[in-house]
PDB file of C-alpha atoms in Angstrom:
ATOM      1  CA  UNK A   1       7.046  -9.393  15.711  1.00 45.00           C
ATOM      2  CA  UNK A   2       9.554  -6.722  14.672  1.00 68.00           C
ATOM      3  CA  UNK A   3       7.150  -4.623  12.589  1.00 88.00           C
ATOM      4  CA  UNK A   4       4.020  -4.631  14.737  1.00 94.00           C
ATOM      5  CA  UNK A   5       3.028  -2.951  17.984  1.00 95.00           C
ATOM      6  CA  UNK A   6       4.301  -4.932  20.983  1.00 95.00           C
ATOM      7  CA  UNK A   7       2.089  -4.450  24.048  1.00 94.00           C
ATOM      8  CA  UNK A   8       5.083  -5.000  26.332  1.00 92.00           C
ATOM      9  CA  UNK A   9       6.805  -1.892  24.978  1.00 94.00           C
ATOM     10  CA  UNK A  10       5.959   1.775  25.347  1.00 94.00           C
ATOM     11  CA  UNK A  11       4.394   3.507  22.358  1.00 95.00           C
ATOM     12  CA  UNK A  12       7.583   5.556  21.968  1.00 93.00           C
ATOM     13  CA  UNK A  13       9.741   2.406  21.916  1.00 93.00           C
ATOM     14  CA  UNK A  14       7.388   0.746  19.420  1.00 95.00           C
ATOM     15  CA  UNK A  15       7.502   3.775  17.167  1.00 94.00           C
ATOM     16  CA  UNK A  16      11.294   3.988  17.120  1.00 92.00           C
ATOM     17  CA  UNK A  17      11.744   0.236  16.614  1.00 93.00           C
ATOM     18  CA  UNK A  18       9.233  -0.057  13.781  1.00 95.00           C
ATOM     19  CA  UNK A  19      10.383   2.938  11.760  1.00 93.00           C
ATOM     20  CA  UNK A  20      14.058   2.044  12.201  1.00 92.00           C
ATOM     21  CA  UNK A  21      13.274  -1.527  11.114  1.00 93.00           C
ATOM     22  CA  UNK A  22      11.627  -0.184   7.968  1.00 93.00           C
ATOM     23  CA  UNK A  23      14.718   1.873   7.169  1.00 91.00           C
ATOM     24  CA  UNK A  24      16.857  -1.237   7.606  1.00 92.00           C
ATOM     25  CA  UNK A  25      14.511  -3.155   5.287  1.00 92.00           C
ATOM     26  CA  UNK A  26      14.895  -0.479   2.612  1.00 90.00           C
ATOM     27  CA  UNK A  27      18.678  -0.556   2.874  1.00 90.00           C
ATOM     28  CA  UNK A  28      18.732  -4.355   2.662  1.00 91.00           C
ATOM     29  CA  UNK A  29      16.426  -4.326  -0.382  1.00 89.00           C
ATOM     30  CA  UNK A  30      18.687  -1.866  -2.194  1.00 86.00           C
ATOM     31  CA  UNK A  31      21.585  -4.325  -1.917  1.00 86.00           C
ATOM     32  CA  UNK A  32      19.833  -6.975  -4.045  1.00 82.00           C
ATOM     33  CA  UNK A  33      21.342  -7.912  -7.397  1.00 79.00           C
ATOM     34  CA  UNK A  34      18.070  -7.449  -9.319  1.00 83.00           C
ATOM     35  CA  UNK A  35      17.431  -3.669  -9.349  1.00 81.00           C
ATOM     36  CA  UNK A  36      13.775  -4.037 -10.354  1.00 79.00           C
ATOM     37  CA  UNK A  37      13.124  -6.422  -7.445  1.00 84.00           C
ATOM     38  CA  UNK A  38      14.903  -3.944  -5.184  1.00 85.00           C
ATOM     39  CA  UNK A  39      12.644  -1.159  -6.459  1.00 83.00           C
ATOM     40  CA  UNK A  40       9.522  -3.231  -5.816  1.00 84.00           C
ATOM     41  CA  UNK A  41      10.580  -4.062  -2.252  1.00 89.00           C
ATOM     42  CA  UNK A  42      11.598  -0.488  -1.411  1.00 88.00           C
ATOM     43  CA  UNK A  43       8.334   0.996  -2.716  1.00 88.00           C
ATOM     44  CA  UNK A  44       6.337  -1.541  -0.711  1.00 90.00           C
ATOM     45  CA  UNK A  45       8.279  -0.757   2.462  1.00 92.00           C
ATOM     46  CA  UNK A  46       7.883   2.989   1.999  1.00 91.00           C
ATOM     47  CA  UNK A  47       4.122   2.584   1.659  1.00 93.00           C
ATOM     48  CA  UNK A  48       4.160   0.830   5.020  1.00 94.00           C
ATOM     49  CA  UNK A  49       6.243   3.641   6.507  1.00 94.00           C
ATOM     50  CA  UNK A  50       3.711   6.186   5.281  1.00 94.00           C
ATOM     51  CA  UNK A  51       0.901   4.012   6.672  1.00 96.00           C
ATOM     52  CA  UNK A  52       2.600   3.966  10.075  1.00 96.00           C
ATOM     53  CA  UNK A  53       2.988   7.739  10.001  1.00 95.00           C
ATOM     54  CA  UNK A  54      -0.772   7.959   9.284  1.00 96.00           C
ATOM     55  CA  UNK A  55      -1.467   5.722  12.259  1.00 97.00           C
ATOM     56  CA  UNK A  56       0.565   8.104  14.429  1.00 96.00           C
ATOM     57  CA  UNK A  57      -0.682  11.359  12.897  1.00 94.00           C
ATOM     58  CA  UNK A  58      -2.858  12.249  15.892  1.00 92.00           C
ATOM     59  CA  UNK A  59       0.091  11.859  18.246  1.00 93.00           C
ATOM     60  CA  UNK A  60       3.035  13.457  16.440  1.00 93.00           C
ATOM     61  CA  UNK A  61       2.884  17.098  15.394  1.00 89.00           C
ATOM     62  CA  UNK A  62       1.213  18.105  12.138  1.00 90.00           C
ATOM     63  CA  UNK A  63       4.542  19.420  10.906  1.00 90.00           C
ATOM     64  CA  UNK A  64       6.319  16.127  11.687  1.00 90.00           C
ATOM     65  CA  UNK A  65       3.583  14.126   9.999  1.00 92.00           C
ATOM     66  CA  UNK A  66       3.568  16.275   6.847  1.00 91.00           C
ATOM     67  CA  UNK A  67       7.352  16.222   6.617  1.00 90.00           C
ATOM     68  CA  UNK A  68       7.497  12.433   7.026  1.00 90.00           C
ATOM     69  CA  UNK A  69       4.697  11.740   4.558  1.00 90.00           C
ATOM     70  CA  UNK A  70       6.071  14.152   1.953  1.00 91.00           C
ATOM     71  CA  UNK A  71       9.635  12.914   2.321  1.00 89.00           C
ATOM     72  CA  UNK A  72       8.865   9.228   1.754  1.00 89.00           C
ATOM     73  CA  UNK A  73       6.304  10.013  -0.938  1.00 89.00           C
ATOM     74  CA  UNK A  74       8.902  11.977  -2.903  1.00 88.00           C
ATOM     75  CA  UNK A  75      11.568   9.297  -2.500  1.00 85.00           C
ATOM     76  CA  UNK A  76       9.126   6.624  -3.715  1.00 84.00           C
ATOM     77  CA  UNK A  77       8.159   8.737  -6.730  1.00 84.00           C
ATOM     78  CA  UNK A  78      11.732   8.498  -8.017  1.00 81.00           C
ATOM     79  CA  UNK A  79      11.218   4.780  -8.649  1.00 79.00           C
ATOM     80  CA  UNK A  80       7.538   4.873  -9.650  1.00 82.00           C
ATOM     81  CA  UNK A  81       8.091   4.574 -13.406  1.00 82.00           C
ATOM     82  CA  UNK A  82      10.380   1.555 -13.077  1.00 80.00           C
ATOM     83  CA  UNK A  83       7.854  -0.211 -10.863  1.00 83.00           C
ATOM     84  CA  UNK A  84       4.923   0.699 -13.169  1.00 88.00           C
ATOM     85  CA  UNK A  85       6.650  -0.908 -16.166  1.00 90.00           C
ATOM     86  CA  UNK A  86       7.213  -4.143 -14.236  1.00 89.00           C
ATOM     87  CA  UNK A  87       3.569  -4.155 -13.109  1.00 92.00           C
ATOM     88  CA  UNK A  88       2.335  -3.578 -16.673  1.00 95.00           C
ATOM     89  CA  UNK A  89       4.367  -6.507 -17.966  1.00 95.00           C
ATOM     90  CA  UNK A  90       2.863  -8.747 -15.285  1.00 95.00           C
ATOM     91  CA  UNK A  91      -0.657  -7.499 -16.064  1.00 96.00           C
ATOM     92  CA  UNK A  92      -0.140  -8.142 -19.778  1.00 95.00           C
ATOM     93  CA  UNK A  93       1.017 -11.677 -19.001  1.00 94.00           C
ATOM     94  CA  UNK A  94      -2.085 -12.322 -16.871  1.00 94.00           C
ATOM     95  CA  UNK A  95      -4.353 -11.242 -19.754  1.00 93.00           C
ATOM     96  CA  UNK A  96      -2.969 -13.901 -22.072  1.00 90.00           C
ATOM     97  CA  UNK A  97      -5.332 -16.777 -21.176  1.00 89.00           C
ATOM     98  CA  UNK A  98      -8.446 -14.588 -21.508  1.00 92.00           C
ATOM     99  CA  UNK A  99      -7.744 -13.531 -25.090  1.00 93.00           C
ATOM    100  CA  UNK A 100      -8.126 -15.018 -28.558  1.00 92.00           C
ATOM    101  CA  UNK A 101      -4.434 -15.517 -29.279  1.00 92.00           C
ATOM    102  CA  UNK A 102      -5.013 -16.006 -33.002  1.00 93.00           C
ATOM    103  CA  UNK A 103      -6.516 -12.524 -33.128  1.00 93.00           C
ATOM    104  CA  UNK A 104      -4.517 -10.787 -30.403  1.00 93.00           C
ATOM    105  CA  UNK A 105      -1.206 -12.665 -30.280  1.00 93.00           C
ATOM    106  CA  UNK A 106       0.811 -10.296 -32.449  1.00 93.00           C
ATOM    107  CA  UNK A 107      -0.540  -7.206 -30.717  1.00 93.00           C
ATOM    108  CA  UNK A 108       0.306  -8.705 -27.305  1.00 93.00           C
ATOM    109  CA  UNK A 109       3.842  -9.449 -28.455  1.00 94.00           C
ATOM    110  CA  UNK A 110       4.285  -5.954 -29.891  1.00 93.00           C
ATOM    111  CA  UNK A 111       3.079  -4.348 -26.659  1.00 94.00           C
ATOM    112  CA  UNK A 112       5.321  -6.626 -24.601  1.00 94.00           C
ATOM    113  CA  UNK A 113       8.332  -5.735 -26.768  1.00 94.00           C
ATOM    114  CA  UNK A 114       7.548  -2.041 -26.298  1.00 93.00           C
ATOM    115  CA  UNK A 115       7.382  -2.445 -22.503  1.00 94.00           C
ATOM    116  CA  UNK A 116      10.544  -4.544 -22.344  1.00 93.00           C
ATOM    117  CA  UNK A 117      12.393  -1.893 -24.364  1.00 92.00           C
ATOM    118  CA  UNK A 118      11.132   0.803 -22.011  1.00 89.00           C
ATOM    119  CA  UNK A 119      12.184  -1.248 -18.988  1.00 87.00           C
ATOM    120  CA  UNK A 120      15.657  -1.666 -20.478  1.00 87.00           C
ATOM    121  CA  UNK A 121      15.886   2.074 -21.086  1.00 87.00           C
ATOM    122  CA  UNK A 122      14.950   2.783 -17.468  1.00 81.00           C
ATOM    123  CA  UNK A 123      17.599   0.328 -16.283  1.00 76.00           C
ATOM    124  CA  UNK A 124      20.199   1.893 -18.552  1.00 79.00           C
ATOM    125  CA  UNK A 125      19.455   5.531 -17.758  1.00 76.00           C
ATOM    126  CA  UNK A 126      17.894   5.771 -14.305  1.00 73.00           C
ATOM    127  CA  UNK A 127      19.421   2.766 -12.559  1.00 71.00           C
ATOM    128  CA  UNK A 128      22.876   2.617 -14.172  1.00 71.00           C
ATOM    129  CA  UNK A 129      23.683   6.133 -15.393  1.00 65.00           C
ATOM    130  CA  UNK A 130      21.762   8.257 -12.886  1.00 64.00           C
ATOM    131  CA  UNK A 131      22.593   5.899  -9.969  1.00 78.00           C
ATOM    132  CA  UNK A 132      18.960   5.861  -8.841  1.00 79.00           C
ATOM    133  CA  UNK A 133      19.334   3.217  -6.145  1.00 81.00           C
ATOM    134  CA  UNK A 134      22.492   4.819  -4.747  1.00 85.00           C
ATOM    135  CA  UNK A 135      20.665   8.153  -4.538  1.00 84.00           C
ATOM    136  CA  UNK A 136      17.787   6.545  -2.640  1.00 85.00           C
ATOM    137  CA  UNK A 137      20.268   5.007  -0.215  1.00 85.00           C
ATOM    138  CA  UNK A 138      21.619   8.498   0.447  1.00 86.00           C
ATOM    139  CA  UNK A 139      18.071   9.820   0.894  1.00 85.00           C
ATOM    140  CA  UNK A 140      17.469   7.239   3.621  1.00 86.00           C
ATOM    141  CA  UNK A 141      20.170   8.938   5.671  1.00 84.00           C
ATOM    142  CA  UNK A 142      18.093  12.122   5.543  1.00 84.00           C
ATOM    143  CA  UNK A 143      15.108  10.045   6.637  1.00 83.00           C
ATOM    144  CA  UNK A 144      16.795   9.543  10.008  1.00 84.00           C
ATOM    145  CA  UNK A 145      16.605  13.291  10.635  1.00 85.00           C
ATOM    146  CA  UNK A 146      12.937  13.355   9.611  1.00 86.00           C
ATOM    147  CA  UNK A 147      12.065  10.632  12.113  1.00 87.00           C
ATOM    148  CA  UNK A 148      14.027  12.388  14.851  1.00 85.00           C
ATOM    149  CA  UNK A 149      11.322  15.076  14.816  1.00 85.00           C
ATOM    150  CA  UNK A 150       8.715  12.617  16.079  1.00 90.00           C
ATOM    151  CA  UNK A 151       7.736  13.169  19.706  1.00 90.00           C
ATOM    152  CA  UNK A 152       5.404  10.612  21.290  1.00 91.00           C
ATOM    153  CA  UNK A 153       3.913  11.454  24.695  1.00 88.00           C
ATOM    154  CA  UNK A 154       0.849   9.251  25.174  1.00 91.00           C
ATOM    155  CA  UNK A 155       1.454   5.656  26.167  1.00 92.00           C
ATOM    156  CA  UNK A 156      -2.010   4.269  25.513  1.00 94.00           C
ATOM    157  CA  UNK A 157      -4.349   3.567  22.605  1.00 96.00           C
ATOM    158  CA  UNK A 158      -5.096   7.271  22.165  1.00 95.00           C
ATOM    159  CA  UNK A 159      -1.725   7.539  20.411  1.00 96.00           C
ATOM    160  CA  UNK A 160      -3.267   5.567  17.514  1.00 97.00           C
ATOM    161  CA  UNK A 161      -6.993   6.263  17.722  1.00 96.00           C
ATOM    162  CA  UNK A 162      -7.154   9.521  15.756  1.00 96.00           C
ATOM    163  CA  UNK A 163      -4.974   8.155  12.962  1.00 96.00           C
ATOM    164  CA  UNK A 164      -6.828   4.908  12.384  1.00 97.00           C
ATOM    165  CA  UNK A 165     -10.238   6.571  12.725  1.00 98.00           C
ATOM    166  CA  UNK A 166      -9.270   9.061  10.042  1.00 97.00           C
ATOM    167  CA  UNK A 167      -8.008   6.310   7.715  1.00 98.00           C
ATOM    168  CA  UNK A 168     -11.147   4.199   8.244  1.00 98.00           C
ATOM    169  CA  UNK A 169     -13.368   7.225   7.570  1.00 98.00           C
ATOM    170  CA  UNK A 170     -11.443   8.093   4.389  1.00 98.00           C
ATOM    171  CA  UNK A 171     -11.763   4.495   3.248  1.00 98.00           C
ATOM    172  CA  UNK A 172     -15.557   4.506   3.732  1.00 98.00           C
ATOM    173  CA  UNK A 173     -15.905   7.815   1.924  1.00 98.00           C
ATOM    174  CA  UNK A 174     -13.663   6.679  -0.941  1.00 98.00           C
ATOM    175  CA  UNK A 175     -15.719   3.515  -1.444  1.00 98.00           C
ATOM    176  CA  UNK A 176     -18.943   5.495  -1.562  1.00 98.00           C
ATOM    177  CA  UNK A 177     -17.471   7.965  -4.048  1.00 98.00           C
ATOM    178  CA  UNK A 178     -16.053   5.180  -6.255  1.00 98.00           C
ATOM    179  CA  UNK A 179     -19.471   3.574  -6.782  1.00 97.00           C
ATOM    180  CA  UNK A 180     -21.364   6.854  -6.985  1.00 97.00           C
ATOM    181  CA  UNK A 181     -19.150   8.034  -9.845  1.00 95.00           C
ATOM    182  CA  UNK A 182     -17.067   5.261 -11.362  1.00 94.00           C
ATOM    183  CA  UNK A 183     -13.699   6.507 -12.537  1.00 96.00           C
ATOM    184  CA  UNK A 184     -10.141   5.241 -12.478  1.00 96.00           C
ATOM    185  CA  UNK A 185      -9.086   8.014 -10.097  1.00 96.00           C
ATOM    186  CA  UNK A 186     -11.927   7.298  -7.632  1.00 98.00           C
ATOM    187  CA  UNK A 187     -11.179   3.570  -7.490  1.00 98.00           C
ATOM    188  CA  UNK A 188      -7.473   4.342  -7.166  1.00 97.00           C
ATOM    189  CA  UNK A 189      -8.222   6.611  -4.192  1.00 97.00           C
ATOM    190  CA  UNK A 190     -10.213   3.802  -2.570  1.00 98.00           C
ATOM    191  CA  UNK A 191      -7.353   1.387  -3.231  1.00 97.00           C
ATOM    192  CA  UNK A 192      -4.831   3.685  -1.540  1.00 96.00           C
ATOM    193  CA  UNK A 193      -6.933   4.290   1.568  1.00 98.00           C
ATOM    194  CA  UNK A 194      -7.775   0.563   1.802  1.00 98.00           C
ATOM    195  CA  UNK A 195      -4.098  -0.324   1.676  1.00 97.00           C
ATOM    196  CA  UNK A 196      -3.281   2.170   4.421  1.00 97.00           C
ATOM    197  CA  UNK A 197      -6.080   0.740   6.561  1.00 98.00           C
ATOM    198  CA  UNK A 198      -4.848  -2.796   5.944  1.00 98.00           C
ATOM    199  CA  UNK A 199      -1.336  -1.895   7.062  1.00 97.00           C
ATOM    200  CA  UNK A 200      -2.609  -0.050  10.147  1.00 98.00           C
ATOM    201  CA  UNK A 201      -4.707  -3.049  11.185  1.00 98.00           C
ATOM    202  CA  UNK A 202      -1.643  -5.240  10.752  1.00 97.00           C
ATOM    203  CA  UNK A 203       0.484  -2.951  12.938  1.00 97.00           C
ATOM    204  CA  UNK A 204      -2.103  -3.386  15.700  1.00 97.00           C
ATOM    205  CA  UNK A 205      -2.696  -7.116  15.298  1.00 95.00           C
ATOM    206  CA  UNK A 206      -1.140  -8.005  18.677  1.00 94.00           C
ATOM    207  CA  UNK A 207      -4.167  -6.526  20.462  1.00 94.00           C
ATOM    208  CA  UNK A 208      -6.153  -9.630  19.429  1.00 93.00           C
ATOM    209  CA  UNK A 209      -4.093 -11.675  16.970  1.00 94.00           C
ATOM    210  CA  UNK A 210      -6.619 -14.065  15.382  1.00 93.00           C
ATOM    211  CA  UNK A 211      -9.486 -11.595  14.657  1.00 94.00           C
ATOM    212  CA  UNK A 212      -7.092  -8.827  13.614  1.00 96.00           C
ATOM    213  CA  UNK A 213      -5.241 -11.177  11.276  1.00 95.00           C
ATOM    214  CA  UNK A 214      -8.572 -12.228   9.740  1.00 96.00           C
ATOM    215  CA  UNK A 215      -9.475  -8.564   9.218  1.00 97.00           C
ATOM    216  CA  UNK A 216      -6.071  -7.889   7.654  1.00 97.00           C
ATOM    217  CA  UNK A 217      -6.476 -10.883   5.339  1.00 97.00           C
ATOM    218  CA  UNK A 218      -9.867  -9.635   4.145  1.00 98.00           C
ATOM    219  CA  UNK A 219      -8.519  -6.128   3.618  1.00 98.00           C
ATOM    220  CA  UNK A 220      -5.673  -7.740   1.687  1.00 98.00           C
ATOM    221  CA  UNK A 221      -8.213  -9.446  -0.569  1.00 98.00           C
ATOM    222  CA  UNK A 222      -9.953  -6.110  -1.096  1.00 98.00           C
ATOM    223  CA  UNK A 223      -6.701  -4.364  -2.017  1.00 98.00           C
ATOM    224  CA  UNK A 224      -5.852  -7.222  -4.391  1.00 98.00           C
ATOM    225  CA  UNK A 225      -9.131  -6.645  -6.252  1.00 98.00           C
ATOM    226  CA  UNK A 226      -8.573  -2.898  -6.363  1.00 98.00           C
ATOM    227  CA  UNK A 227      -4.890  -3.312  -7.209  1.00 97.00           C
ATOM    228  CA  UNK A 228      -5.639  -5.518 -10.211  1.00 97.00           C
ATOM    229  CA  UNK A 229      -8.242  -2.983 -11.343  1.00 97.00           C
ATOM    230  CA  UNK A 230      -5.681  -0.177 -11.112  1.00 97.00           C
ATOM    231  CA  UNK A 231      -3.022  -2.173 -12.959  1.00 96.00           C
ATOM    232  CA  UNK A 232      -5.437  -2.826 -15.820  1.00 97.00           C
ATOM    233  CA  UNK A 233      -6.352   0.863 -15.974  1.00 97.00           C
ATOM    234  CA  UNK A 234      -2.685   1.917 -16.065  1.00 95.00           C
ATOM    235  CA  UNK A 235      -1.868  -0.603 -18.792  1.00 96.00           C
ATOM    236  CA  UNK A 236      -4.857   0.411 -20.910  1.00 95.00           C
ATOM    237  CA  UNK A 237      -3.922   4.073 -20.635  1.00 94.00           C
ATOM    238  CA  UNK A 238      -0.344   3.259 -21.624  1.00 93.00           C
ATOM    239  CA  UNK A 239      -1.533   1.241 -24.631  1.00 93.00           C
ATOM    240  CA  UNK A 240      -3.820   4.064 -25.734  1.00 91.00           C
ATOM    241  CA  UNK A 241      -0.879   6.466 -25.710  1.00 89.00           C
ATOM    242  CA  UNK A 242       1.345   4.121 -27.720  1.00 86.00           C
ATOM    243  CA  UNK A 243       1.805   4.765 -31.414  1.00 79.00           C
ATOM    244  CA  UNK A 244       0.034   1.513 -32.278  1.00 78.00           C
ATOM    245  CA  UNK A 245      -2.587   1.064 -34.962  1.00 79.00           C
ATOM    246  CA  UNK A 246      -6.081   0.661 -33.507  1.00 80.00           C
ATOM    247  CA  UNK A 247      -7.858  -2.361 -34.937  1.00 90.00           C
ATOM    248  CA  UNK A 248      -9.792  -5.545 -34.055  1.00 93.00           C
ATOM    249  CA  UNK A 249      -6.937  -6.956 -31.942  1.00 93.00           C
ATOM    250  CA  UNK A 250      -6.601  -3.881 -29.741  1.00 93.00           C
ATOM    251  CA  UNK A 251     -10.380  -3.559 -29.479  1.00 93.00           C
ATOM    252  CA  UNK A 252     -10.602  -7.184 -28.311  1.00 95.00           C
ATOM    253  CA  UNK A 253      -7.893  -6.620 -25.701  1.00 95.00           C
ATOM    254  CA  UNK A 254      -9.604  -3.485 -24.405  1.00 95.00           C
ATOM    255  CA  UNK A 255     -12.954  -5.299 -24.198  1.00 96.00           C
ATOM    256  CA  UNK A 256     -11.471  -8.084 -22.054  1.00 96.00           C
ATOM    257  CA  UNK A 257      -9.742  -5.519 -19.837  1.00 97.00           C
ATOM    258  CA  UNK A 258     -12.960  -3.539 -19.340  1.00 97.00           C
ATOM    259  CA  UNK A 259     -14.939  -6.704 -18.570  1.00 97.00           C
ATOM    260  CA  UNK A 260     -12.387  -7.805 -15.989  1.00 97.00           C
ATOM    261  CA  UNK A 261     -12.400  -4.375 -14.356  1.00 97.00           C
ATOM    262  CA  UNK A 262     -16.176  -4.455 -14.042  1.00 97.00           C
ATOM    263  CA  UNK A 263     -15.955  -7.940 -12.535  1.00 98.00           C
ATOM    264  CA  UNK A 264     -13.401  -6.677 -10.000  1.00 98.00           C
ATOM    265  CA  UNK A 265     -15.672  -3.754  -9.085  1.00 98.00           C
ATOM    266  CA  UNK A 266     -18.494  -6.203  -8.403  1.00 98.00           C
ATOM    267  CA  UNK A 267     -16.251  -8.443  -6.307  1.00 98.00           C
ATOM    268  CA  UNK A 268     -14.926  -5.522  -4.258  1.00 98.00           C
ATOM    269  CA  UNK A 269     -18.290  -3.951  -3.463  1.00 98.00           C
ATOM    270  CA  UNK A 270     -19.837  -6.510  -1.036  1.00 98.00           C
ATOM    271  CA  UNK A 271     -16.465  -7.129   0.601  1.00 98.00           C
ATOM    272  CA  UNK A 272     -15.897  -3.415   1.104  1.00 98.00           C
ATOM    273  CA  UNK A 273     -19.401  -2.861   2.462  1.00 97.00           C
ATOM    274  CA  UNK A 274     -18.921  -5.630   5.006  1.00 97.00           C
ATOM    275  CA  UNK A 275     -15.461  -4.502   6.099  1.00 97.00           C
ATOM    276  CA  UNK A 276     -16.532  -0.850   6.342  1.00 98.00           C
ATOM    277  CA  UNK A 277     -19.999  -1.326   7.822  1.00 97.00           C
ATOM    278  CA  UNK A 278     -19.331   0.395  11.161  1.00 97.00           C
ATOM    279  CA  UNK A 279     -19.252   4.120  11.898  1.00 97.00           C
ATOM    280  CA  UNK A 280     -15.573   5.149  12.236  1.00 97.00           C
ATOM    281  CA  UNK A 281     -15.846   5.965  15.960  1.00 97.00           C
ATOM    282  CA  UNK A 282     -17.451   2.596  16.673  1.00 98.00           C
ATOM    283  CA  UNK A 283     -14.699   0.787  14.781  1.00 98.00           C
ATOM    284  CA  UNK A 284     -11.990   2.574  16.772  1.00 97.00           C
ATOM    285  CA  UNK A 285     -13.785   2.030  20.091  1.00 97.00           C
ATOM    286  CA  UNK A 286     -13.910  -1.686  19.330  1.00 97.00           C
ATOM    287  CA  UNK A 287     -10.160  -1.789  18.691  1.00 97.00           C
ATOM    288  CA  UNK A 288      -9.532   0.153  21.883  1.00 97.00           C
ATOM    289  CA  UNK A 289     -11.557  -2.404  23.855  1.00 96.00           C
ATOM    290  CA  UNK A 290      -9.318  -5.133  22.384  1.00 96.00           C
ATOM    291  CA  UNK A 291      -6.281  -3.127  23.482  1.00 96.00           C
ATOM    292  CA  UNK A 292      -7.503  -2.731  27.068  1.00 95.00           C
ATOM    293  CA  UNK A 293      -8.504  -6.382  27.427  1.00 94.00           C
ATOM    294  CA  UNK A 294      -5.185  -7.544  26.014  1.00 94.00           C
ATOM    295  CA  UNK A 295      -3.298  -5.400  28.510  1.00 94.00           C
ATOM    296  CA  UNK A 296      -5.337  -6.958  31.346  1.00 93.00           C
ATOM    297  CA  UNK A 297      -4.519 -10.456  30.102  1.00 91.00           C
ATOM    298  CA  UNK A 298      -0.848  -9.527  29.836  1.00 89.00           C
ATOM    299  CA  UNK A 299      -0.869  -8.068  33.335  1.00 88.00           C
ATOM    300  CA  UNK A 300      -2.457 -11.226  34.789  1.00 89.00           C
ATOM    301  CA  UNK A 301       0.175 -13.385  33.080  1.00 86.00           C
ATOM    302  CA  UNK A 302       2.987 -11.248  34.453  1.00 82.00           C
ATOM    303  CA  UNK A 303       1.489 -11.312  37.981  1.00 81.00           C
ATOM    304  CA  UNK A 304       1.168 -15.071  37.874  1.00 79.00           C
ATOM    305  CA  UNK A 305       4.913 -15.332  37.276  1.00 71.00           C
ATOM    306  CA  UNK A 306       5.752 -13.276  40.344  1.00 57.00           C
TER     307      UNK A 306
END
């Protein structure tokens, strides 16, 4: 319950508890022995922090929102390359069973060796020499001052309504744009807005746990489709920039990657259309009705104990 809205608390108390808990999560992740696992966990937590700031953007000042979003975006960017290499290695591994190994085996091994060498270089330079994780730990101290600028006044659903309506609207628009003009950047934009929406729904799941958890699960499935698509696009771009001879093996790998991406686009489309079928205002009004009914149920329970 630590990282979701608790209806028994004020919005201000929820906000302070959740963001402080995220900072604690980041600090704990940075203490892990495996630096690449630490990087993965910290990036994931910072995305959730940025999602929570988006949920609250209609309540806190524009300046506080921009400062929070920019601060955690810039901290996360420091570890982006290390995380991208790990993701590319995992994507390459997942491609293995879909390829003709007799034709593509050597190329796969060469690409893997290249990525492993790059990962080792990042560990040696960024993590060990430049003290990347230690620097991020210091940055988290500055994050305390950023969060201190948040001022929450409303103690009802209106504190969240503008933020989640904006995210839902952006998600709908990004989906439409992605299928109108297919490009890696357009599908990546849809992926990002879908992930923010998923996290925001999860923050609010206490307003009606079972339906909200179902919605979060379906949004999770959507972001998994879009995430795999993005990982394939990043890996393909990296392979194209490598100094590696283009031939039948690489062509075969690219063909399988392109086919899988198209399959993912087709899987994401009906799911996205169903999840984003409402007008944004209607979606938010529905969540607000959950909020009000849940408060009434909570009030009746508390009165019955008196």
